[in-house]
Amino acid sequence: MRREVFEIKIAIMQPYLFPYIGYYQLIHASDIFVIYDDANYINRGWINRNYILIQGKKHLFTLNLVASSCFKKINEIEIGDNSSKLAKTIKYSYGKAPFFENIFPIVEDILFYKNKNLADFISNSLKLVSEYLSIETKFIRSSSLPYNQEAKGQYKVIDICKKLNANMYMNPIGGKHQSAAFVKENLALTFLKPSIPHYVQFKNEFIPGLSMLDVLMFNSKEDIRNMLEQYTLESET
């Protein structure tokens, strides 16, 4: 009797706080989403900051960190003490948004999470937003896996996929991986190209690519569920 082979799609990304909708499209498209929490922290990257809308303009918000360093792993860093200030800024910015009353309690649950470890804090935020959107993807922290941390580049990714019995690796469209190494391991390599839908942001001209916070504040759960499907998957040519 022929054994049926099921497709297991995996994506691997560093944890970002309130990333843009393309990140959530990648979560939604995968069966297992690996939060790459034992990578080195990147100074002035997007792990703990992003853009929101304030008075019709793009504004950078930053979650403070304690003694952050590119020599530390993401899961070795603690968050700082500006969660209350961020909550007030978000309330000021989006208090009149159509879905503020639905979303702000989730924002408070995220920002006032008791665990101050950066990886735990952001992992919790990704899970809470995904739960609200009824995304059923399984989350796994890379630090919980016995993968080869000495491997370089894409070979580290391949080893994580093998540990999880994946047969497809999904990467953002800007990824640098080459297909030959994946084919050798019977792994399909695909690239997710997001489509960023326009939506009404008060009476302002639309500003694309803002944090998921902006999407959540201005759109119903059903509309966002539809947005999560607005991507294409491309193979390496």
C-alpha positions as a LaTeX table, in Angstrom:
\begin{tabular}{lrrr}
\hline
Residue & $x$ (\AA) & $y$ (\AA) & $z$ (\AA) \\
\hline
Met1 & 0.00 & 0.00 & 0.00 \\
Arg2 & 1.40 & 3.38 & $-1.00$ \\
Arg3 & 2.06 & 5.67 & 1.91 \\
Glu4 & 0.58 & 9.16 & 1.57 \\
Val5 & 3.13 & 11.96 & 1.99 \\
Phe6 & 1.82 & 15.11 & 3.61 \\
Glu7 & 3.29 & 18.51 & 2.83 \\
Ile8 & 4.76 & 20.30 & 5.85 \\
Lys9 & 5.51 & 23.95 & 5.15 \\
Ile10 & 7.93 & 25.78 & 7.42 \\
Ala11 & 8.94 & 29.42 & 7.74 \\
Ile12 & 11.75 & 30.71 & 9.97 \\
Met13 & 11.98 & 34.34 & 11.05 \\
Gln14 & 13.51 & 36.39 & 13.84 \\
Pro15 & 10.88 & 37.70 & 16.27 \\
Tyr16 & 9.64 & 41.20 & 15.43 \\
Leu17 & 7.30 & 43.31 & 17.55 \\
Phe18 & 4.10 & 44.16 & 15.63 \\
Pro19 & 5.70 & 43.49 & 12.21 \\
Tyr20 & 4.00 & 44.46 & 8.95 \\
Ile21 & 1.25 & 42.29 & 7.46 \\
Gly22 & 3.62 & 40.44 & 5.12 \\
Tyr23 & 5.17 & 38.78 & 8.19 \\
Tyr24 & 1.72 & 37.54 & 9.25 \\
Gln25 & 1.03 & 36.34 & 5.72 \\
Leu26 & 4.13 & 34.16 & 6.09 \\
Ile27 & 2.88 & 32.84 & 9.45 \\
His28 & $-0.54$ & 32.13 & 7.96 \\
Ala29 & 0.90 & 30.36 & 4.90 \\
Ser30 & 3.09 & 27.99 & 6.93 \\
Asp31 & 2.22 & 24.92 & 8.97 \\
Ile32 & 5.06 & 25.53 & 11.42 \\
Phe33 & 6.52 & 28.96 & 12.10 \\
Val34 & 9.92 & 28.85 & 13.75 \\
Ile35 & 10.71 & 31.91 & 15.85 \\
Tyr36 & 14.46 & 32.26 & 15.39 \\
Asp37 & 15.14 & 33.49 & 18.90 \\
Asp38 & 18.75 & 32.31 & 19.33 \\
Ala39 & 20.08 & 34.50 & 16.53 \\
Asn40 & 22.21 & 37.50 & 17.44 \\
Tyr41 & 20.33 & 40.72 & 18.13 \\
Ile42 & 20.69 & 43.34 & 15.39 \\
Asn43 & 21.20 & 46.90 & 16.58 \\
Arg44 & 18.81 & 49.38 & 14.96 \\
Gly45 & 16.98 & 46.52 & 13.25 \\
Trp46 & 13.25 & 45.76 & 13.38 \\
Ile47 & 13.11 & 43.35 & 16.29 \\
Asn48 & 11.86 & 45.95 & 18.77 \\
Arg49 & 10.65 & 48.82 & 16.61 \\
Asn50 & 8.32 & 49.63 & 13.73 \\
Tyr51 & 6.10 & 52.34 & 12.28 \\
Ile52 & 2.63 & 53.49 & 13.31 \\
Leu53 & 0.45 & 56.37 & 12.15 \\
Ile54 & 0.42 & 59.58 & 14.17 \\
Gln55 & $-1.55$ & 62.56 & 12.87 \\
Gly56 & $-1.41$ & 61.25 & 9.33 \\
Lys57 & 2.34 & 60.66 & 9.30 \\
Lys58 & 4.59 & 57.63 & 9.66 \\
His59 & 6.11 & 57.52 & 13.15 \\
Leu60 & 8.79 & 55.16 & 14.45 \\
Phe61 & 8.08 & 53.52 & 17.81 \\
Thr62 & 10.73 & 51.64 & 19.81 \\
Leu63 & 10.44 & 49.20 & 22.69 \\
Asn64 & 13.29 & 50.01 & 25.07 \\
Leu65 & 15.81 & 47.27 & 25.85 \\
Val66 & 18.27 & 46.73 & 28.68 \\
Ala67 & 21.94 & 46.47 & 27.68 \\
Ser68 & 21.17 & 45.23 & 24.18 \\
Ser69 & 24.15 & 44.20 & 22.07 \\
Cys70 & 24.84 & 42.51 & 18.75 \\
Phe71 & 27.04 & 40.13 & 20.78 \\
Lys72 & 23.96 & 38.81 & 22.60 \\
Lys73 & 21.31 & 36.40 & 21.37 \\
Ile74 & 17.77 & 37.73 & 21.12 \\
Asn75 & 16.73 & 35.41 & 23.94 \\
Glu76 & 19.47 & 36.83 & 26.19 \\
Ile77 & 18.08 & 40.38 & 26.23 \\
Glu78 & 15.52 & 41.97 & 28.57 \\
Ile79 & 13.02 & 44.67 & 27.65 \\
Gly80 & 13.06 & 48.09 & 29.27 \\
Asp81 & 10.42 & 50.18 & 31.00 \\
Asn82 & 8.59 & 52.16 & 28.33 \\
Ser83 & 5.58 & 49.88 & 27.81 \\
Ser84 & 3.24 & 52.36 & 29.51 \\
Lys85 & 4.49 & 55.18 & 27.30 \\
Leu86 & 3.99 & 53.05 & 24.18 \\
Ala87 & 0.46 & 52.16 & 25.28 \\
Lys88 & $-0.39$ & 55.85 & 25.74 \\
Thr89 & 1.08 & 56.69 & 22.31 \\
Ile90 & $-0.95$ & 53.95 & 20.64 \\
Lys91 & $-4.11$ & 55.02 & 22.45 \\
Tyr92 & $-3.54$ & 58.65 & 21.42 \\
Ser93 & $-2.85$ & 57.66 & 17.81 \\
Tyr94 & $-5.66$ & 55.16 & 17.27 \\
Gly95 & $-8.28$ & 56.02 & 19.90 \\
Lys96 & $-10.79$ & 56.98 & 17.20 \\
Ala97 & $-9.94$ & 54.12 & 14.83 \\
Pro98 & $-12.95$ & 51.90 & 14.01 \\
Phe99 & $-11.59$ & 48.76 & 15.71 \\
Phe100 & $-9.73$ & 50.38 & 18.61 \\
Glu101 & $-12.06$ & 48.92 & 21.25 \\
Asn102 & $-11.44$ & 45.39 & 19.91 \\
Ile103 & $-7.67$ & 45.71 & 19.55 \\
Phe104 & $-6.44$ & 47.88 & 22.41 \\
Pro105 & $-7.06$ & 45.20 & 25.09 \\
Ile106 & $-4.81$ & 42.87 & 23.05 \\
Val107 & $-2.21$ & 45.62 & 22.82 \\
Glu108 & $-2.31$ & 46.01 & 26.62 \\
Asp109 & $-1.96$ & 42.25 & 27.11 \\
Ile110 & 1.11 & 42.36 & 24.89 \\
Leu111 & 2.79 & 45.46 & 26.29 \\
Phe112 & 2.15 & 44.57 & 29.96 \\
Tyr113 & 3.19 & 40.94 & 29.65 \\
Lys114 & 5.01 & 40.03 & 32.87 \\
Asn115 & 7.88 & 38.14 & 31.26 \\
Lys116 & 10.55 & 40.70 & 30.36 \\
Asn117 & 12.75 & 38.41 & 28.25 \\
Leu118 & 12.73 & 39.92 & 24.74 \\
Ala119 & 12.20 & 36.60 & 22.92 \\
Asp120 & 9.40 & 35.56 & 25.28 \\
Phe121 & 7.81 & 39.00 & 25.07 \\
Ile122 & 7.70 & 39.13 & 21.27 \\
Ser123 & 6.76 & 35.46 & 20.91 \\
Asn124 & 3.75 & 36.15 & 23.12 \\
Ser125 & 2.77 & 39.13 & 20.96 \\
Leu126 & 2.94 & 37.08 & 17.75 \\
Lys127 & 0.80 & 34.35 & 19.30 \\
Leu128 & $-1.84$ & 36.74 & 20.68 \\
Val129 & $-2.31$ & 38.53 & 17.35 \\
Ser130 & $-2.42$ & 35.18 & 15.54 \\
Glu131 & $-5.04$ & 33.88 & 17.99 \\
Tyr132 & $-7.19$ & 36.95 & 17.38 \\
Leu133 & $-6.98$ & 36.32 & 13.64 \\
Ser134 & $-7.70$ & 32.58 & 14.06 \\
Ile135 & $-4.35$ & 31.62 & 12.53 \\
Glu136 & $-3.76$ & 27.98 & 13.45 \\
Thr137 & $-0.06$ & 27.78 & 12.60 \\
Lys138 & 2.12 & 26.01 & 15.16 \\
Phe139 & 4.86 & 28.16 & 16.73 \\
Ile140 & 8.22 & 26.68 & 17.74 \\
Arg141 & 11.23 & 28.51 & 19.16 \\
Ser142 & 14.51 & 27.67 & 17.43 \\
Ser143 & 16.23 & 27.55 & 20.84 \\
Ser144 & 14.09 & 24.52 & 21.69 \\
Leu145 & 15.42 & 22.52 & 18.72 \\
Pro146 & 18.62 & 20.39 & 18.66 \\
Tyr147 & 19.77 & 21.82 & 15.32 \\
Asn148 & 23.34 & 22.42 & 14.22 \\
Gln149 & 24.08 & 25.95 & 15.35 \\
Glu150 & 27.57 & 25.78 & 13.85 \\
Ala151 & 26.16 & 25.36 & 10.33 \\
Lys152 & 26.44 & 28.36 & 8.01 \\
Gly153 & 23.64 & 30.29 & 6.33 \\
Gln154 & 21.11 & 28.17 & 4.49 \\
Tyr155 & 22.54 & 24.94 & 5.90 \\
Lys156 & 21.34 & 26.01 & 9.33 \\
Val157 & 17.87 & 26.55 & 7.85 \\
Ile158 & 17.99 & 23.15 & 6.15 \\
Asp159 & 18.94 & 21.44 & 9.40 \\
Ile160 & 16.00 & 23.06 & 11.23 \\
Cys161 & 13.67 & 21.91 & 8.45 \\
Lys162 & 15.02 & 18.36 & 8.66 \\
Lys163 & 14.58 & 18.31 & 12.44 \\
Leu164 & 10.90 & 19.17 & 11.92 \\
Asn165 & 10.39 & 16.76 & 8.99 \\
Ala166 & 9.48 & 19.60 & 6.65 \\
Asn167 & 9.37 & 19.20 & 2.89 \\
Met168 & 8.87 & 22.88 & 1.99 \\
Tyr169 & 10.70 & 25.95 & 3.25 \\
Met170 & 8.95 & 29.29 & 2.75 \\
Asn171 & 11.09 & 32.40 & 2.73 \\
Pro172 & 10.32 & 36.12 & 2.24 \\
Ile173 & 10.82 & 37.22 & $-1.36$ \\
Gly174 & 14.06 & 39.03 & $-0.53$ \\
Gly175 & 15.74 & 35.87 & 0.81 \\
Lys176 & 19.15 & 34.81 & $-0.46$ \\
His177 & 18.90 & 31.03 & $-0.35$ \\
Gln178 & 19.82 & 28.92 & $-3.38$ \\
Ser179 & 17.67 & 25.97 & $-4.42$ \\
Ala180 & 20.41 & 23.38 & $-5.14$ \\
Ala181 & 21.18 & 22.71 & $-1.47$ \\
Phe182 & 17.47 & 22.37 & $-0.69$ \\
Val183 & 16.81 & 20.03 & $-3.63$ \\
Lys184 & 19.65 & 17.81 & $-2.43$ \\
Glu185 & 17.75 & 17.40 & 0.87 \\
Asn186 & 14.35 & 16.89 & $-0.83$ \\
Leu187 & 13.16 & 20.28 & 0.35 \\
Ala188 & 11.11 & 22.58 & $-1.87$ \\
Leu189 & 12.21 & 26.22 & $-1.65$ \\
Thr190 & 9.55 & 28.87 & $-2.19$ \\
Phe191 & 9.47 & 32.64 & $-1.75$ \\
Leu192 & 6.43 & 34.50 & $-0.46$ \\
Lys193 & 5.73 & 37.77 & $-2.25$ \\
Pro194 & 3.26 & 39.84 & $-0.23$ \\
Ser195 & 0.63 & 42.11 & $-1.63$ \\
Ile196 & 0.00 & 45.09 & 0.63 \\
Pro197 & $-3.69$ & 46.00 & 0.36 \\
His198 & $-4.87$ & 49.58 & 0.65 \\
Tyr199 & $-7.39$ & 50.44 & 3.34 \\
Val200 & $-8.86$ & 53.58 & 4.87 \\
Gln201 & $-6.66$ & 55.30 & 7.47 \\
Phe202 & $-8.97$ & 58.01 & 8.84 \\
Lys203 & $-9.10$ & 60.65 & 6.08 \\
Asn204 & $-5.42$ & 60.48 & 5.23 \\
Glu205 & $-3.72$ & 59.45 & 2.04 \\
Phe206 & $-2.85$ & 55.77 & 2.46 \\
Ile207 & 0.60 & 55.05 & 3.91 \\
Pro208 & 1.61 & 51.42 & 3.18 \\
Gly209 & 3.89 & 49.07 & 5.08 \\
Leu210 & 3.12 & 50.22 & 8.61 \\
Ser211 & 3.08 & 47.94 & 11.63 \\
Met212 & 0.38 & 45.29 & 11.95 \\
Leu213 & $-1.06$ & 47.54 & 14.64 \\
Asp214 & $-2.25$ & 49.90 & 11.93 \\
Val215 & $-3.91$ & 47.08 & 9.97 \\
Leu216 & $-5.65$ & 45.80 & 13.11 \\
Met217 & $-6.97$ & 49.20 & 14.12 \\
Phe218 & $-8.58$ & 50.01 & 10.76 \\
Asn219 & $-9.86$ & 46.63 & 9.56 \\
Ser220 & $-12.26$ & 43.95 & 10.75 \\
Lys221 & $-11.01$ & 40.49 & 11.58 \\
Glu222 & $-12.77$ & 39.14 & 8.48 \\
Asp223 & $-11.14$ & 41.73 & 6.21 \\
Ile224 & $-7.71$ & 41.00 & 7.65 \\
Arg225 & $-8.26$ & 37.28 & 7.15 \\
Asn226 & $-8.80$ & 38.08 & 3.46 \\
Met227 & $-5.65$ & 40.22 & 3.41 \\
Leu228 & $-3.64$ & 37.30 & 4.78 \\
Glu229 & $-4.40$ & 35.42 & 1.56 \\
Gln230 & $-3.11$ & 38.21 & $-0.68$ \\
Tyr231 & 0.32 & 36.85 & $-1.55$ \\
Thr232 & 1.95 & 34.73 & $-4.22$ \\
Leu233 & 4.44 & 31.88 & $-3.82$ \\
Glu234 & 7.34 & 31.81 & $-6.25$ \\
Ser235 & 10.02 & 29.20 & $-6.82$ \\
Glu236 & 13.62 & 30.12 & $-7.54$ \\
Thr237 & 14.24 & 30.48 & $-11.27$ \\
\hline
\end{tabular}
